[in-house]
Tab-separated table of C-alpha atoms in Angstrom:
chain	number	residue	atom	x	y	z
A	1	MET	CA	0.098	-0.130	0.117
A	2	MET	CA	2.713	2.167	0.646
A	3	ARG	CA	4.072	2.051	-2.907
A	4	VAL	CA	0.575	2.667	-4.594
A	5	VAL	CA	0.309	5.960	-2.131
A	6	PHE	CA	3.490	7.154	-2.956
A	7	VAL	CA	2.553	6.582	-7.212
A	8	PHE	CA	-0.210	8.505	-7.130
A	9	PRO	CA	1.197	11.928	-6.098
A	10	LEU	CA	3.572	11.186	-8.837
A	11	LEU	CA	0.951	10.794	-11.370
A	12	ALA	CA	-0.937	14.044	-10.011
A	13	VAL	CA	2.070	16.046	-10.992
A	14	CYS	CA	2.712	14.423	-14.498
A	15	VAL	CA	-0.827	15.096	-15.527
A	16	LEU	CA	-0.747	18.811	-13.841
A	17	CYS	CA	2.751	19.246	-15.870
A	18	VAL	CA	1.064	18.161	-19.348
A	19	CYS	CA	-2.020	20.482	-18.589
A	20	LEU	CA	0.670	23.295	-18.149
A	21	ALA	CA	2.583	23.079	-21.247
A	22	TYR	CA	2.230	25.852	-23.073
A	23	LYS	CA	1.681	25.695	-27.244
A	24	PRO	CA	4.701	27.275	-29.138
A	25	VAL	CA	4.433	31.207	-30.103
A	26	ILE	CA	5.609	32.211	-33.259
A	27	ILE	CA	5.964	35.819	-34.282
A	28	VAL	CA	6.294	37.686	-37.954
A	29	HIS	CA	7.339	40.914	-38.090
A	30	GLY	CA	6.013	44.095	-40.073
A	31	LEU	CA	7.697	46.463	-42.567
A	32	PHE	CA	11.320	47.421	-41.826
A	33	ASP	CA	11.427	45.446	-38.977
A	34	SER	CA	13.215	42.364	-37.509
A	35	SER	CA	13.521	39.951	-35.024
A	36	SER	CA	15.273	42.004	-32.661
A	37	ASN	CA	11.997	44.412	-32.431
A	38	PHE	CA	10.276	41.957	-30.227
A	39	ASN	CA	12.310	41.787	-27.167
A	40	ALA	CA	9.302	43.271	-24.926
A	41	LEU	CA	6.581	40.965	-26.443
A	42	ILE	CA	9.174	38.042	-25.892
A	43	SER	CA	9.548	38.786	-21.990
A	44	PHE	CA	5.856	39.630	-21.882
A	45	ILE	CA	5.224	35.891	-23.008
A	46	ASN	CA	7.800	34.315	-20.692
A	47	ALA	CA	6.530	36.186	-17.613
A	48	SER	CA	3.042	34.969	-18.035
A	49	HIS	CA	3.200	31.502	-19.532
A	50	PRO	CA	6.899	29.922	-18.403
A	51	GLY	CA	8.145	27.686	-20.557
A	52	THR	CA	6.835	28.496	-23.750
A	53	ASN	CA	8.861	28.031	-26.669
A	54	VAL	CA	8.570	31.573	-28.571
A	55	SER	CA	10.350	31.641	-31.874
A	56	VAL	CA	10.505	35.230	-33.837
A	57	ILE	CA	11.471	34.407	-37.433
A	58	ASP	CA	14.347	36.274	-38.733
A	59	LEU	CA	13.690	36.507	-42.358
A	60	PHE	CA	13.032	39.625	-44.567
A	61	ASP	CA	14.416	42.241	-42.432
A	62	GLY	CA	14.555	45.787	-42.901
A	63	SER	CA	14.187	46.632	-46.650
A	64	ALA	CA	14.131	42.960	-47.477
A	65	SER	CA	10.366	43.491	-46.246
A	66	LEU	CA	9.738	45.155	-49.394
A	67	GLU	CA	9.604	42.046	-51.566
A	68	PRO	CA	6.422	40.978	-52.742
A	69	LEU	CA	4.617	39.242	-50.390
A	70	TRP	CA	4.028	35.820	-52.252
A	71	THR	CA	7.777	35.579	-51.919
A	72	GLN	CA	7.856	36.542	-48.050
A	73	VAL	CA	4.712	33.998	-47.619
A	74	GLU	CA	6.835	30.993	-49.022
A	75	GLY	CA	10.091	32.274	-47.353
A	76	PHE	CA	7.862	32.113	-43.718
A	77	THR	CA	6.230	28.950	-44.386
A	78	ARG	CA	9.543	27.125	-45.207
A	79	ALA	CA	10.393	28.678	-41.507
A	80	ILE	CA	6.951	28.061	-39.845
A	81	TYR	CA	6.418	24.500	-40.997
A	82	PRO	CA	8.930	22.427	-39.136
A	83	ILE	CA	7.245	24.229	-35.776
A	84	MET	CA	4.130	23.287	-36.437
A	85	GLN	CA	5.105	19.610	-37.560
A	86	ASN	CA	6.906	19.638	-34.275
A	87	SER	CA	4.273	20.615	-32.287
A	88	ALA	CA	1.028	18.156	-31.919
A	89	ASP	CA	-1.312	20.316	-29.889
A	90	GLY	CA	-0.938	23.288	-32.104
A	91	VAL	CA	0.943	26.579	-32.359
A	92	HIS	CA	0.032	30.375	-32.113
A	93	LEU	CA	0.717	32.925	-34.292
A	94	ILE	CA	1.279	36.797	-32.970
A	95	CYS	CA	1.932	38.771	-36.520
A	96	TYR	CA	2.481	42.320	-36.628
A	97	SER	CA	1.340	45.236	-38.983
A	98	GLN	CA	2.240	43.477	-42.620
A	99	GLY	CA	3.146	40.321	-40.953
A	100	GLY	CA	-0.702	39.604	-40.380
A	101	LEU	CA	-0.913	39.957	-44.323
A	102	ILE	CA	1.835	37.580	-44.498
A	103	CYS	CA	0.249	35.083	-41.949
A	104	ARG	CA	-3.116	35.583	-43.817
A	105	GLY	CA	-1.422	34.081	-47.048
A	106	ILE	CA	0.077	31.022	-44.690
A	107	LEU	CA	-3.008	30.425	-43.272
A	108	SER	CA	-5.046	29.959	-46.577
A	109	THR	CA	-2.399	28.461	-48.235
A	110	LEU	CA	-1.253	25.655	-45.954
A	111	SER	CA	-3.866	22.562	-45.633
A	112	ASP	CA	-2.233	20.964	-42.810
A	113	HIS	CA	-1.652	24.067	-40.636
A	114	ASN	CA	-2.658	23.753	-37.041
A	115	VAL	CA	-2.612	27.280	-35.953
A	116	HIS	CA	-4.893	27.806	-32.735
A	117	SER	CA	-4.754	31.165	-32.156
A	118	PHE	CA	-3.692	33.617	-35.016
A	119	ILE	CA	-3.181	37.066	-33.246
A	120	SER	CA	-3.327	40.074	-35.979
A	121	LEU	CA	-1.426	42.997	-33.860
A	122	SER	CA	-2.411	46.301	-35.963
A	123	SER	CA	-2.335	44.652	-39.549
A	124	PRO	CA	-3.969	46.639	-42.209
A	125	GLN	CA	-6.214	43.606	-43.038
A	126	GLY	CA	-8.681	45.470	-45.047
A	127	GLY	CA	-5.816	47.271	-46.843
A	128	GLN	CA	-4.038	50.423	-46.639
A	129	TYR	CA	-4.901	53.980	-47.960
A	130	GLY	CA	-3.083	56.967	-46.128
A	131	ASP	CA	-0.798	59.493	-46.109
A	132	THR	CA	1.585	57.829	-43.422
A	133	ASP	CA	5.478	58.325	-43.142
A	134	TYR	CA	5.978	55.459	-44.755
A	135	LEU	CA	4.142	56.502	-47.594
A	136	LYS	CA	6.469	59.771	-48.025
A	137	TYR	CA	9.528	57.568	-47.241
A	138	LEU	CA	9.165	55.192	-49.763
A	139	PHE	CA	7.341	56.949	-52.432
A	140	PRO	CA	8.142	60.792	-52.006
A	141	GLN	CA	6.674	61.877	-54.931
A	142	PHE	CA	3.428	60.695	-54.697
A	143	VAL	CA	0.310	60.912	-52.257
A	144	LYS	CA	-2.520	58.765	-51.279
A	145	SER	CA	-4.719	59.960	-54.119
A	146	ASN	CA	-2.042	58.820	-56.968
A	147	LEU	CA	-0.148	56.128	-55.897
A	148	TYR	CA	-2.267	54.053	-57.761
A	149	HIS	CA	-0.463	55.156	-61.012
A	150	VAL	CA	2.389	53.145	-59.189
A	151	CYS	CA	0.788	50.137	-57.085
A	152	TYR	CA	-1.831	49.150	-59.487
A	153	THR	CA	1.010	47.931	-62.322
A	154	SER	CA	3.296	44.776	-62.769
A	155	VAL	CA	6.175	46.799	-61.272
A	156	GLY	CA	4.405	48.335	-58.408
A	157	GLN	CA	3.164	44.781	-57.503
A	158	LYS	CA	6.708	43.383	-56.772
A	159	ILE	CA	6.621	45.891	-53.910
A	160	SER	CA	4.889	44.724	-50.514
A	161	ILE	CA	2.835	47.404	-49.447
A	162	CYS	CA	1.638	47.702	-53.211
A	163	ASN	CA	-0.107	44.607	-52.597
A	164	TYR	CA	-2.456	45.837	-50.151
A	165	TRP	CA	-2.681	49.435	-51.506
A	166	ASN	CA	-6.310	49.798	-51.677
A	167	ASP	CA	-7.412	53.131	-53.099
A	168	PRO	CA	-11.265	53.279	-52.509
A	169	HIS	CA	-11.435	55.760	-55.503
A	170	HIS	CA	-10.099	52.944	-57.993
A	171	ARG	CA	-11.755	49.884	-56.865
A	172	GLU	CA	-11.973	48.522	-60.302
A	173	GLN	CA	-8.053	48.697	-60.661
A	174	TYR	CA	-7.549	47.305	-57.440
A	175	ILE	CA	-9.426	44.002	-57.695
A	176	ASN	CA	-8.096	43.725	-61.210
A	177	SER	CA	-4.388	44.622	-60.318
A	178	SER	CA	-3.431	43.273	-56.620
A	179	ASP	CA	-2.116	40.614	-56.940
A	180	TYR	CA	-2.168	39.504	-53.072
A	181	LEU	CA	-4.910	40.935	-50.999
A	182	ALA	CA	-7.669	40.943	-53.763
A	183	LEU	CA	-6.861	37.297	-53.988
A	184	LEU	CA	-6.857	36.326	-50.411
A	185	ASN	CA	-10.296	38.242	-50.312
A	186	SER	CA	-11.680	36.247	-53.366
A	187	GLU	CA	-12.596	39.948	-54.705
A	188	ARG	CA	-11.755	38.263	-57.901
A	189	PRO	CA	-12.390	35.027	-59.269
A	190	ASN	CA	-9.425	32.726	-57.709
A	191	PRO	CA	-9.548	28.713	-58.805
A	192	ASN	CA	-8.214	28.397	-55.325
A	193	SER	CA	-10.674	30.187	-52.911
A	194	THR	CA	-12.527	27.129	-52.019
A	195	ALA	CA	-9.321	25.702	-50.897
A	196	TRP	CA	-8.192	28.948	-49.301
A	197	LYS	CA	-11.116	29.024	-47.166
A	198	GLN	CA	-11.414	25.358	-45.974
A	199	ASN	CA	-7.442	26.209	-44.910
A	200	PHE	CA	-7.955	29.346	-43.211
A	201	LEU	CA	-11.109	27.973	-41.059
A	202	ARG	CA	-8.323	25.128	-39.538
A	203	MET	CA	-7.706	27.875	-37.417
A	204	LYS	CA	-9.698	28.131	-33.891
A	205	LYS	CA	-9.361	31.701	-33.118
A	206	LEU	CA	-8.902	34.696	-34.962
A	207	VAL	CA	-7.852	37.714	-32.240
A	208	LEU	CA	-7.680	41.301	-34.465
A	209	VAL	CA	-6.058	44.027	-32.251
A	210	GLY	CA	-5.815	47.675	-33.415
A	211	GLY	CA	-6.620	51.042	-32.109
A	212	PRO	CA	-7.944	54.447	-33.148
A	213	ASP	CA	-4.587	56.278	-32.166
A	214	ASP	CA	-2.148	53.872	-34.646
A	215	GLY	CA	-1.361	56.896	-36.651
A	216	VAL	CA	0.195	54.191	-39.608
A	217	ILE	CA	-2.541	52.041	-40.317
A	218	THR	CA	-5.383	53.763	-42.337
A	219	PRO	CA	-8.102	53.869	-41.904
A	220	TRP	CA	-7.040	52.039	-38.136
A	221	GLN	CA	-10.058	49.572	-38.609
A	222	SER	CA	-8.368	47.785	-41.363
A	223	SER	CA	-6.755	45.983	-38.721
A	224	GLN	CA	-10.119	45.035	-37.848
A	225	PHE	CA	-11.302	44.131	-41.324
A	226	GLY	CA	-13.308	47.729	-41.941
A	227	PHE	CA	-12.159	49.863	-44.487
A	228	TYR	CA	-13.319	53.288	-46.363
A	229	ASP	CA	-16.419	53.392	-49.087
A	230	ASP	CA	-15.933	55.832	-52.034
A	231	ASN	CA	-16.319	58.599	-49.640
A	232	GLU	CA	-13.934	57.772	-47.707
A	233	THR	CA	-15.967	56.825	-44.812
A	234	VAL	CA	-15.237	53.953	-42.780
A	235	VAL	CA	-17.869	50.824	-43.363
A	236	GLU	CA	-16.967	48.331	-40.200
A	237	MET	CA	-16.359	44.864	-40.780
A	238	LYS	CA	-20.181	43.157	-40.272
A	239	GLN	CA	-20.936	45.377	-43.269
A	240	GLN	CA	-17.977	44.785	-45.412
A	241	LYS	CA	-19.256	42.448	-48.650
A	242	LEU	CA	-16.337	40.416	-47.759
A	243	PHE	CA	-18.214	39.641	-44.414
A	244	LEU	CA	-21.716	39.527	-45.564
A	245	MET	CA	-20.791	36.949	-48.618
A	246	ASP	CA	-18.246	34.993	-46.560
A	247	THR	CA	-15.355	34.926	-49.082
A	248	PHE	CA	-12.909	33.350	-47.199
A	249	GLY	CA	-14.323	32.387	-43.611
A	250	LEU	CA	-15.034	35.768	-41.678
A	251	LYS	CA	-18.715	35.055	-41.434
A	252	THR	CA	-18.083	31.793	-40.148
A	253	LEU	CA	-15.649	32.452	-37.504
A	254	TYR	CA	-17.993	35.074	-36.358
A	255	ALA	CA	-20.584	32.227	-35.956
A	256	ARG	CA	-18.533	29.971	-34.334
A	257	GLY	CA	-17.369	32.883	-31.946
A	258	ASP	CA	-13.742	32.473	-32.656
A	259	LEU	CA	-13.425	35.783	-33.857
A	260	ILE	CA	-12.813	38.420	-31.299
A	261	LEU	CA	-12.155	42.267	-31.828
A	262	CYS	CA	-9.636	43.888	-29.247
A	263	SER	CA	-9.096	47.651	-29.710
A	264	VAL	CA	-6.982	50.008	-27.457
A	265	PRO	CA	-6.824	53.517	-27.484
A	266	GLY	CA	-3.639	55.557	-27.093
A	267	VAL	CA	-1.173	53.036	-28.551
A	268	ALA	CA	0.980	54.597	-31.414
A	269	HIS	CA	1.684	51.799	-34.384
A	270	VAL	CA	5.545	51.234	-33.229
A	271	TYR	CA	4.506	50.084	-29.558
A	272	TRP	CA	1.848	47.276	-30.316
A	273	HIS	CA	4.570	44.825	-29.781
A	274	SER	CA	5.950	46.123	-26.747
A	275	ASN	CA	2.629	47.638	-24.768
A	276	GLU	CA	1.963	45.367	-21.673
A	277	THR	CA	-1.485	46.911	-21.338
A	278	VAL	CA	-1.880	45.562	-24.703
A	279	TYR	CA	-0.788	42.026	-24.119
A	280	LYS	CA	-2.664	41.783	-21.230
A	281	THR	CA	-5.777	42.932	-22.681
A	282	CYS	CA	-5.689	41.277	-25.883
A	283	ILE	CA	-3.071	38.673	-26.234
A	284	ASP	CA	-2.186	37.005	-22.856
A	285	LYS	CA	-5.392	34.656	-22.440
A	286	TRP	CA	-4.770	33.451	-26.252
A	287	LEU	CA	-1.953	31.905	-25.821
A	288	THR	CA	-3.142	28.841	-23.386
């Protein structure tokens, strides 16, 4: 009897250890970033979920982040897939800014991904249309109203930001020219749309994080799939055609209860991944 009494506590400890094991977290950076920008986020994760395996994918850093998004999707997929294969219980993705669009490409095209939570951290999921400092730096001769002359060309589509430039005054040109966002959104015929939707819906949770003081994502509601109409009035996600028609799965996720919006005021774009309030409010609970 002494031996039996001794074994049960050990079994209980082992079961407890298994239950407390956290899924690996994979972080994908944004435009002009690198892995070194995410030390604060890593420390937040380690503090609240000790022992978590956190991987910040060190690819397409700095100016290389201007490479076409499909090129980046291919590269990030090659880096991320082995982590998924070694994680039987699944992984979490935290994808910041442009990285959120890259992660959408991965989730749409990878048929056997095992992503549990996809946390889109201030990412222009609905597209971008604004006179920001990034725009002035990249295209000093242009403003938002005429950038379509560059972006909606074969040359422009070789620049990442043009892959999701969404001019509300030139919708037809966007739909016909966008090699990335318009395809992901199934806004024009795409033979892969059914398969991509099925792949996208393999995730368990989609968490869309953004806020009104971002200053870069324009409109800021794009981080939650809202966007401008042709009068530059913001139309919220649930009134968007891509939601109402469930073109790639947003409405299905919402109906499942697996679409979460988290809005935080007072956060500028470059601080989303280093703001502890953002982490505790919008990220922490989805990393179990």
